[in-house]
Coordinates of C-alpha atoms and ligand atoms in Angstrom, one line a residue:
X1 CA 61.5 201.5 57.5
X2 CA 64.7 199.5 57.0
X3 CA 65.0 197.3 60.1
X4 CA 67.2 194.3 60.8
X5 CA 65.4 192.0 63.2
X6 CA 68.1 189.4 62.8
X7 CA 70.8 191.8 63.9
X8 CA 68.6 192.8 66.8
X9 CA 68.1 189.2 67.9
X10 CA 71.9 188.5 67.4
X11 CA 72.7 191.5 69.7
X12 CA 70.3 190.2 72.4
X13 CA 71.8 186.7 72.2
X14 CA 75.4 188.1 72.2
X15 CA 74.6 190.3 75.3
X16 CA 73.4 187.2 77.2
X17 CA 76.2 184.9 76.0
X18 CA 79.0 187.3 76.9
X19 CA 77.7 188.6 80.2
X20 CA 76.3 192.0 79.2
X21 CA 72.6 191.7 79.8
X22 CA 70.4 188.8 81.2
X23 CA 66.7 188.5 81.4
X24 CA 65.7 189.2 85.0
X25 CA 64.8 186.2 87.3
X26 CA 65.7 183.9 84.4
X27 CA 65.7 180.7 86.5
X28 CA 62.0 181.5 87.2
X29 CA 61.3 182.0 83.5
X30 CA 62.0 185.7 83.6
X31 CA 60.0 188.8 84.4
X32 CA 58.6 190.6 81.5
X33 CA 60.5 193.8 80.4
X34 CA 62.9 193.7 83.3
X35 CA 66.6 192.9 82.7
X36 CA 69.8 192.5 84.8
X37 CA 73.2 193.7 83.7
X38 CA 76.0 191.2 83.9
X39 CA 79.7 191.7 84.6
X40 CA 80.5 193.5 81.3
X41 CA 77.1 195.2 80.9
X42 CA 77.4 196.8 84.3
X43 CA 80.8 198.1 83.5
X44 CA 79.7 199.5 80.1
X45 CA 76.7 201.1 81.7
X46 CA 78.8 202.6 84.4
X47 CA 81.3 204.0 81.9
X48 CA 78.4 205.7 79.9
X49 CA 76.9 207.0 83.2
X50 CA 80.2 208.4 84.3
X51 CA 80.8 210.0 81.0
X52 CA 77.4 211.7 81.0
X53 CA 77.8 212.7 84.6
X54 CA 81.2 214.3 84.0
X55 CA 80.1 215.9 80.8
X56 CA 77.3 217.6 82.6
X57 CA 78.8 218.4 86.0
X58 CA 82.6 218.5 85.8
X59 CA 82.6 220.2 82.4
X60 CA 79.9 222.8 83.3
X61 CA 80.7 225.1 86.2
X62 CA 77.0 226.0 86.5
X63 CA 75.7 222.4 86.6
X64 CA 75.7 220.4 89.8
X65 CA 74.5 216.8 90.5
X66 CA 72.2 215.4 93.1
X67 CA 70.9 212.0 94.1
X68 CA 67.3 212.1 95.3
X69 CA 65.2 209.3 96.7
X70 CA 62.9 207.1 94.5
X71 CA 60.1 207.4 97.0
X72 CA 58.6 210.9 97.2
X73 CA 55.6 212.6 98.7
X74 CA 52.5 211.4 96.7
X75 CA 51.3 215.0 96.2
X76 CA 54.4 215.6 94.0
X77 CA 52.8 213.4 91.3
X78 CA 49.5 215.2 91.7
X79 CA 51.3 218.5 91.2
X80 CA 53.4 217.3 88.3
X81 CA 50.3 216.1 86.4
X82 CA 51.4 212.5 86.4
X83 CA 48.4 211.2 88.4
X84 CA 46.0 212.8 85.9
X85 CA 48.0 212.8 82.6
X86 CA 50.7 210.2 82.6
X87 CA 48.9 207.7 80.5
X88 CA 49.0 206.4 77.0
X89 CA 46.0 205.7 74.8
X90 CA 45.5 202.0 74.5
X91 CA 43.3 199.7 72.4
X92 CA 42.6 196.0 72.9
X93 CA 41.9 193.4 70.3
X94 CA 38.7 191.6 71.5
X95 CA 39.7 188.3 69.9
X96 CA 43.3 188.0 71.1
X97 CA 42.9 190.2 74.2
X98 CA 46.2 191.7 73.1
X99 CA 46.7 195.4 74.2
X100 CA 48.4 197.9 71.9
X101 CA 49.6 201.5 72.4
X102 CA 47.5 203.2 69.7
X103 CA 50.5 205.2 68.3
X104 CA 52.6 202.0 68.0
X105 CA 49.7 200.1 66.3
X106 CA 49.3 202.8 63.7
X107 CA 53.0 203.4 63.2
X108 CA 53.5 199.7 62.7
X109 CA 50.9 199.7 59.9
X110 CA 52.3 202.9 58.5
X111 CA 55.7 201.3 58.1
X112 CA 54.2 198.9 55.5
X113 CA 53.0 201.8 53.3
X114 CA 54.8 203.8 50.6
X115 CA 56.6 206.8 52.0
X116 CA 54.0 209.5 51.0
X117 CA 51.1 207.5 52.4
X118 CA 53.0 206.8 55.5
X119 CA 53.8 210.4 56.1
X120 CA 50.2 211.4 55.6
X121 CA 48.9 208.7 58.0
X122 CA 51.4 209.6 60.7
X123 CA 50.5 213.3 60.3
X124 CA 46.8 212.5 60.8
X125 CA 47.6 210.3 63.8
X126 CA 49.7 213.0 65.4
X127 CA 46.9 215.6 64.9
X128 CA 44.4 213.3 66.6
X129 CA 46.7 212.5 69.5
X130 CA 47.3 216.2 70.0
X131 CA 43.6 216.8 70.3
X132 CA 43.1 213.7 72.5
X133 CA 40.5 212.6 70.0
X134 CA 40.1 208.9 70.9
X135 CA 37.0 208.3 68.8
X136 CA 38.9 209.8 65.8
X137 CA 41.9 207.5 66.5
X138 CA 39.6 204.4 66.6
X139 CA 37.9 205.5 63.4
X140 CA 41.4 205.9 61.8
X141 CA 42.3 202.3 62.8
X142 CA 39.0 201.0 61.4
X143 CA 39.2 203.0 58.2
X144 CA 42.7 201.6 57.5
X145 CA 41.5 198.1 58.5
X146 CA 44.5 197.7 60.8
X147 CA 44.5 194.2 62.2
X148 CA 46.0 192.5 65.3
X149 CA 49.2 190.6 64.6
X150 CA 48.0 187.7 66.8
X151 CA 44.3 187.2 65.9
X152 CA 44.5 188.8 62.5
X153 CA 41.2 190.5 63.1
X154 CA 40.1 194.2 63.3
X155 CA 37.7 193.6 66.3
X156 CA 38.8 196.5 68.5
X157 CA 37.7 197.9 71.8
X158 CA 37.4 201.7 72.2
X159 CA 40.6 203.7 72.8
X160 CA 41.2 204.2 76.5
X161 CA 43.8 205.9 78.7
X162 CA 46.1 203.7 80.9
X163 CA 48.2 205.3 83.7
X164 CA 51.8 204.1 83.6
X165 CA 52.8 204.7 87.3
X166 CA 53.4 201.8 89.7
X167 CA 52.0 202.4 93.2
X168 CA 52.9 200.8 96.5
X169 CA 52.1 201.3 100.2
X170 CA 54.1 203.2 102.7
X171 CA 53.5 202.3 106.3
X172 CA 53.3 199.0 108.2
X173 CA 49.6 198.9 109.1
X174 CA 47.4 198.5 106.1
X175 CA 44.7 200.8 107.3
X176 CA 47.2 203.6 107.9
X177 CA 49.2 203.0 104.8
X178 CA 49.6 205.8 102.3
X179 CA 49.6 205.0 98.6
X180 CA 52.9 206.2 97.1
X181 CA 54.3 205.9 93.6
X182 CA 57.6 204.6 92.3
X183 CA 58.9 207.6 90.4
X184 CA 58.2 207.5 86.6
X185 CA 61.0 210.1 86.0
X186 CA 63.9 211.5 88.0
X187 CA 63.1 215.1 87.1
X188 CA 60.7 215.8 90.0
X189 CA 63.4 215.0 92.6
X190 CA 65.3 217.9 91.0
X191 CA 62.3 220.3 91.0
X192 CA 61.5 219.8 94.7
X193 CA 65.2 220.3 95.6
X194 CA 65.5 223.4 93.4
X195 CA 65.7 225.9 96.2
X196 CA 67.8 223.7 98.5
X197 CA 70.5 223.4 95.8
X198 CA 70.2 227.0 94.7
X199 CA 70.6 228.4 98.2
X200 CA 73.2 226.0 99.5
X201 CA 75.2 226.1 96.3
X202 CA 74.7 229.8 95.9
X203 CA 73.8 229.1 92.3
X204 CA 72.9 231.9 89.9
X205 CA 70.4 231.5 87.1
X206 CA 71.1 230.1 84.5
X207 CA 72.2 226.9 86.2
X208 CA 71.5 223.2 86.0
X209 CA 70.9 220.3 88.3
X210 CA 71.7 216.8 87.0
X211 CA 70.6 213.4 88.3
X212 CA 71.0 209.8 87.4
X213 CA 68.6 207.2 88.8
X214 CA 66.0 204.5 88.4
X215 CA 62.6 205.2 87.1
X216 CA 59.6 202.9 86.8
X217 CA 56.8 202.7 84.2
X218 CA 54.2 200.1 83.8
X219 CA 54.8 199.9 80.0
X220 CA 52.1 198.1 78.1
X221 CA 54.1 197.3 75.0
X222 CA 57.4 196.1 76.3
X223 CA 59.0 193.7 73.9
X224 CA 62.1 195.5 72.7
X225 CA 64.8 194.3 75.1
X226 CA 66.3 197.1 77.1
X227 CA 64.8 199.7 74.8
X228 CA 61.5 199.7 76.7
X229 CA 61.6 198.4 80.3
X230 CA 59.4 198.6 83.3
X231 CA 62.4 199.5 85.5
X232 CA 65.1 201.6 83.8
X233 CA 67.6 204.3 84.5
X234 CA 67.4 207.9 83.4
X235 CA 70.1 210.6 83.2
X236 CA 68.3 214.0 83.5
X237 CA 69.3 217.6 83.7
X238 CA 67.1 220.5 84.5
X239 CA 68.5 223.8 83.4
X240 CA 66.9 226.8 85.1
X241 CA 66.8 230.0 83.1
X242 CA 65.3 233.5 83.1
X243 CA 61.8 233.6 81.7
X244 CA 61.9 234.7 78.1
X245 CA 65.3 233.1 77.4
X246 CA 64.0 229.5 77.2
X247 CA 64.0 229.3 73.4
X248 CA 67.7 230.4 73.3
X249 CA 68.7 227.7 75.9
X250 CA 66.5 225.1 74.2
X251 CA 68.4 225.7 70.9
X252 CA 71.7 225.5 72.9
X253 CA 70.9 222.2 74.6
X254 CA 69.5 220.7 71.4
X255 CA 72.8 221.2 69.7
X256 CA 74.9 220.4 72.7
X257 CA 73.3 217.1 73.3
X258 CA 73.6 216.0 69.7
X259 CA 77.4 216.8 70.0
X260 CA 77.5 214.6 73.0
X261 CA 76.0 211.7 71.1
X262 CA 78.5 212.2 68.3
X263 CA 81.3 212.2 70.8
X264 CA 80.4 208.6 71.6
X265 CA 81.9 207.7 68.3
X266 CA 78.5 207.1 66.6
X267 CA 78.1 207.5 62.9
X268 CA 76.3 210.9 62.4
X269 CA 74.1 209.3 59.8
X270 CA 72.7 207.1 62.5
X271 CA 71.5 210.1 64.5
X272 CA 68.5 212.5 63.8
X273 CA 66.2 215.0 65.4
X274 CA 62.5 214.4 65.6
X275 CA 60.5 217.5 66.6
X276 CA 57.3 216.8 68.6
X277 CA 54.0 217.7 67.2
X278 CA 52.0 216.6 70.3
X279 CA 53.6 218.4 73.2
X280 CA 53.5 217.0 76.8
X281 CA 51.3 218.9 79.2
X282 CA 54.3 220.8 80.5
X283 CA 56.2 221.7 77.4
X284 CA 56.3 224.6 75.0
X285 CA 58.9 222.9 72.7
X286 CA 60.2 219.4 72.5
X287 CA 62.6 217.4 70.3
X288 CA 63.9 213.8 70.4
X289 CA 67.3 212.7 69.5
X290 CA 66.8 209.4 67.6
X291 CA 69.3 206.6 66.9
X292 CA 69.0 204.2 64.0
X293 CA 68.7 201.0 66.0
X294 CA 68.4 197.7 64.1
X295 CA 64.7 198.1 64.7
X296 CA 64.7 201.5 63.1
X297 CA 65.1 205.2 64.2
X298 CA 63.9 205.5 67.8
X299 CA 64.1 208.0 70.6
X300 CA 67.1 207.9 72.9
X301 CA 66.9 211.3 74.4
X302 CA 64.3 214.1 74.8
X303 CA 65.0 217.8 75.1
X304 CA 62.1 219.7 76.5
X305 CA 61.4 223.3 77.2
X306 CA 59.2 222.8 80.3
X307 CA 58.3 226.4 80.9
X308 CA 57.7 227.2 84.6
X309 CA 55.1 224.5 84.8
X310 CA 56.7 222.2 87.4
X311 CA 58.0 224.9 89.8
X312 CA 54.7 226.8 89.6
X313 CA 52.7 223.6 90.3
X314 CA 54.9 222.7 93.3
X315 CA 54.6 226.3 94.6
X316 CA 50.8 225.9 94.4
X317 CA 50.5 222.4 95.9
X318 CA 53.1 222.8 98.6
X319 CA 52.3 226.4 99.5
X320 CA 56.1 227.1 99.5
X321 CA 57.6 229.9 97.4
X322 CA 59.6 228.6 94.5
X323 CA 61.0 232.0 93.5
X324 CA 64.5 233.1 92.7
X325 CA 65.7 236.6 93.2
X326 CA 67.8 237.7 90.2
X327 CA 70.3 240.3 91.4
X328 CA 71.2 241.3 87.8
X329 CA 67.7 242.6 87.1
X330 CA 66.5 243.1 90.7
X331 CA 63.5 240.8 90.2
X332 CA 61.8 237.8 91.7
X333 CA 60.6 235.1 89.4
X334 CA 59.9 231.4 89.0
X335 CA 62.6 230.2 86.5
X336 CA 61.8 228.5 83.3
X337 CA 63.3 225.1 82.7
X338 CA 65.0 223.4 79.7
X339 CA 65.4 219.7 80.4
X340 CA 67.6 217.1 78.8
X341 CA 66.4 213.5 79.5
X342 CA 68.2 210.4 78.3
X343 CA 67.6 206.8 79.0
X344 CA 70.8 205.1 80.2
X345 CA 69.6 201.6 79.0
X346 CA 68.7 202.9 75.6
X347 CA 72.1 204.6 75.5
X348 CA 73.7 201.2 76.3
X349 CA 71.7 199.6 73.5
X350 CA 72.7 202.3 71.1
X351 CA 76.4 201.9 71.9
X352 CA 76.0 198.1 71.6
X353 CA 74.2 198.4 68.3
X354 CA 76.8 200.7 66.8
X355 CA 79.7 198.5 68.1
X356 CA 78.3 195.1 67.0
X357 CA 79.9 193.7 63.9
X358 CA 80.0 190.2 62.5
X359 CA 83.0 189.7 60.3
X360 CA 83.8 187.0 57.8
X361 CA 87.6 186.4 58.0
X362 CA 87.6 183.3 55.7
X363 CA 90.6 182.7 53.5
X364 CA 90.7 180.2 50.6
X365 CA 92.4 177.7 53.0
X366 CA 90.2 178.2 56.1
X367 CA 86.7 179.3 57.0
X368 CA 86.8 181.9 59.8
X369 CA 84.7 184.6 61.4
X370 CA 84.5 186.8 64.4
X371 CA 82.0 188.9 66.3
X372 CA 83.6 192.1 67.5
X373 CA 82.2 195.0 69.6
X374 CA 84.0 198.1 68.4
X375 CA 83.4 200.2 71.5
X376 CA 85.2 203.5 71.9
X377 CA 88.1 203.0 74.3
X378 CA 86.5 205.2 76.9
X379 CA 83.4 203.1 77.1
X380 CA 84.9 199.6 76.7
X381 CA 84.3 197.5 79.9
X382 CA 87.9 196.2 79.8
X383 CA 90.6 198.3 78.3
X384 CA 93.5 195.8 78.2
X385 CA 93.7 192.0 78.3
X386 CA 97.0 190.7 79.6
X387 CA 97.9 187.3 78.1
X388 CA 101.0 185.3 78.8
X389 CA 101.7 183.1 75.8
X390 CA 102.2 180.0 77.9
X391 CA 101.6 179.0 81.5
X392 CA 105.3 178.4 82.2
X393 CA 108.8 179.8 81.7
X394 CA 108.2 182.7 84.0
X395 CA 105.8 184.4 81.5
X396 CA 102.8 184.5 83.9
X397 CA 105.0 186.2 86.5
X398 CA 105.9 189.0 84.1
X399 CA 102.2 189.3 83.1
X400 CA 101.0 189.4 86.7
X401 CA 103.5 192.2 87.4
X402 CA 102.1 194.2 84.5
X403 CA 98.6 193.5 85.7
X404 CA 99.4 194.8 89.2
X405 CA 100.8 198.0 87.7
X406 CA 98.0 198.6 85.1
X407 CA 94.9 197.7 87.2
X408 CA 95.4 200.8 89.4
X409 CA 94.8 203.0 86.4
X410 CA 92.2 201.1 84.2
X411 CA 90.3 197.9 84.0
X412 CA 92.4 194.9 82.9
X413 CA 91.7 191.3 82.4
X414 CA 94.2 188.5 82.9
X415 CA 93.9 185.2 81.1
X416 CA 96.3 182.3 80.5
X417 CA 93.9 179.5 79.3
X418 CA 93.5 178.4 75.7
X419 CA 95.3 179.3 72.5
X420 CA 96.2 183.0 72.0
X421 CA 93.8 183.1 69.0
X422 CA 90.9 181.9 71.0
X423 CA 91.7 184.4 73.8
X424 CA 91.8 187.2 71.2
X425 CA 88.4 186.3 69.9
X426 CA 86.9 186.3 73.4
X427 CA 88.3 189.8 74.0
X428 CA 86.9 190.9 70.6
X429 CA 83.5 189.6 71.6
X430 CA 83.4 191.8 74.8
X431 CA 85.0 194.8 73.0
X432 CA 88.4 194.9 74.7
X433 CA 90.4 197.4 72.5
X434 CA 93.9 196.1 73.3
X435 CA 95.4 192.8 74.1
X436 CA 99.0 192.5 75.2
X437 CA 100.9 189.2 74.8
X438 CA 103.9 188.3 76.9
X439 CA 106.1 185.8 75.0
X440 CA 109.6 184.4 75.2
X441 CA 111.0 187.4 73.4
X442 CA 109.8 189.5 76.3
X443 CA 112.3 187.8 78.5
X444 CA 115.1 188.6 76.0
X445 CA 114.4 192.1 75.0
X446 CA 111.6 193.4 77.3
X447 CA 109.1 193.9 74.4
X448 CA 105.6 192.7 74.1
X449 CA 103.0 192.4 71.3
X450 CA 100.1 194.8 71.4
X451 CA 97.1 193.7 69.3
X452 CA 94.6 196.2 68.1
X453 CA 91.0 195.0 68.2
X454 CA 89.6 196.7 65.2
X455 CA 92.4 196.2 62.7
X456 CA 93.7 193.0 64.3
X457 CA 97.1 194.5 63.6
X458 CA 99.9 193.7 66.1
X459 CA 103.0 195.7 67.0
X460 CA 105.9 195.3 69.3
X461 CA 106.3 197.8 72.0
X462 CA 108.4 197.9 75.2
X463 CA 106.8 196.2 78.2
X464 CA 107.6 199.3 80.2
X465 CA 105.4 201.5 78.0
X466 CA 102.2 199.4 77.9
X467 CA 100.5 201.3 80.7
X468 CA 101.3 204.7 79.2
X469 CA 100.2 203.4 75.7
X470 CA 96.7 202.5 76.9
X471 CA 96.3 205.6 79.1
X472 CA 97.2 207.8 76.1
X473 CA 94.5 206.0 74.0
X474 CA 91.9 206.6 76.8
X475 CA 92.9 210.2 77.2
X476 CA 93.0 210.9 73.4
X477 CA 89.2 210.4 73.2
X478 CA 88.8 212.5 76.3
X479 CA 85.8 214.8 76.5
X480 CA 83.7 216.4 73.8
X481 CA 84.7 219.7 75.2
X482 CA 88.4 219.3 74.7
Ligands
ATP501 P1 58.7 206.7 74.6 O1 57.9 207.6 73.7 O2 59.7 205.8 73.9 O3 57.8 206.0 75.6 P2 59.1 208.9 76.3 O4 58.9 210.1 75.4 O5 57.9 208.6 77.2 O6 59.6 207.6 75.6 P3 60.6 210.4 78.2 O7 59.5 210.5 79.2 O8 60.9 211.7 77.5 O9 60.3 209.2 77.2 O10 61.8 209.9 79.0 C1 63.2 210.3 78.7 C2 64.0 209.1 78.2 O11 63.9 208.0 79.1 C3 63.6 208.5 76.9 O12 64.2 209.3 75.8 C4 64.2 207.1 77.0 O13 65.6 207.1 76.6 C5 64.1 206.8 78.4 N1 62.9 205.9 78.6 C6 61.7 206.3 78.7 N2 60.9 205.2 79.0 C7 61.7 204.1 79.0 C8 61.5 202.7 79.2 N3 60.3 202.2 79.4 N4 62.6 201.9 79.1 C9 63.8 202.4 78.9 N5 64.1 203.7 78.7 C10 63.0 204.6 78.8

C-alpha cells in the first residue's frame, strides 16, 4: 500500500505547531491515544460537526437530532450485545509483551506482499474472523511466520478476545455502587429514545434520529494520532424503516453519504467503498467509506443495515414495547434500522490530510516555500484575515471598523504585527482562504487588496464590498443538496 509516513508525521507536527491538535496532558508527558483540540482545531471540528448536523437535520424533513447522556443504564449494553461481543481478537508477543489486534498484525504483513498474495491472505483472514476461528488465526500467523516489530520473534500467545468498553462506578458508597460503562457508541442513546422522539415529534416511518457526541473505547492499538483514540466523537444517524425496505434504504444512504464526503471538496479518487465480509452481530449488510490517508485507505464512516436487532433486544430486556403503528398499512411492527456512523475526529484528519500541501516557491533569486492548508471555505476555521499594512496613518482604525462589521457574520482574524508576507504565510498555514490588506491607497480611493490563499493572487476590490465578497464565497459552496 502506498503510504507516506513522512507526510503523516508532518501533518501531526503542523497540527501541534499551529494550534489544531495537541497531545492530551502534554506537560505530564501526555496520555496515550487521547488528544485535545486547540483554537483552530476546535473551530475546524465545529464547522465539520455543524455541516454534518445541518446536512442531516435541516436538509431532511424526516430526520431530527437529539443529545442523549453518555451514562446510560448498564442493562442497555447487555441488550445491545456490547458486554458479550464488543471485543477484538488480540495476540501478544511473549518476548516483547507487545499486544496486537490480530487483523492489524496480519494486514500489516499483507501490505508487504505482492497484490495477488495480499488479496488471498486478507481473504483467508476475513473468513477466519467471520467464523471466530481463533486457533485458525494463530495458525495463519505462524504459517506466514509473522513477527513482532519490537522483538522480531514469532513467539506468540493464543488469540484472545478483549472487551473495549471502559467501566466506572455510579454511586457514592463503594458497596452500593453500580458498575456502568462509558458509551462505546452514541447509537444506543438513539434506540432507547426511539419511541420518545417518534411520539413527541409525531414522526412517521421512514424517519431518522441523528446525534453527535463522545464515545469511549479502550483501543489496544492506538498509535495513529486522532485516527484511533480512546475518547472520540461520533456523528451517527439511525434511520427507521418498514421491515423489508432496508436494502433499498441501505443503498440510498450508501450513495448519499458518499455524496456528502465529495461535497467536502475531497478528490473522489481518495474515496472508496469497502464492503464488509465479517458482519457485526447486529448487521445484515455493511459497508465502509474509506479515505486515502497518508497511512493508506482507511475507514472514516460505516453504513450498516442493523435489522430490528437493537429495538427487539431493548424490548426484550426492558419489557417495554418498541413497536410502531404504521397507519398506511394498518400494522404494528418493530422498524428496521439503517445506520450511518462517522467519526468526527477521523473526518477532521481526512480534511486536514486533503488540505495539507508543502509548496516550493523558490525562484532563481531566492529560496522560498510555504505550507498551506487548502480547506474549503465553509470548513476553514477563519474565513478572513484583516491586515493593516502599517500600525499607523489611521490604517488600523479602518481595519478595526471592517473587523467590527464582518465578525458578526463570519470568523475573522485581525493582525498588525510583522511584514505582510509573514502574515500571509501564517494565514496560509492555518488555512484562511482570504486576507484583506488595508493600505494607504485605501484612504484615497476606498479600495483594498484581497489575497486568495490557493492561487496567492491579489485583486483590488472596494472596502465596502469585502463582507459581501466573503459571504458569497461561503454561500457558493453551500450544501450538497443545493
Ligand atoms: P475500526 O475498525 O477502525 O476500529 P469500527 O468499525 O470499530 O472502526 P464503528 O464502530 O463502525 O468503527 O464506528 C463508526 C465510526 O466511528 C468509524 O467509522 C470511525 O470513524 C469512528 N471511530 C471508531 N473508533 C474510533 C476511534 N477509536 N477513534 C476515532 N474514531 C473512531
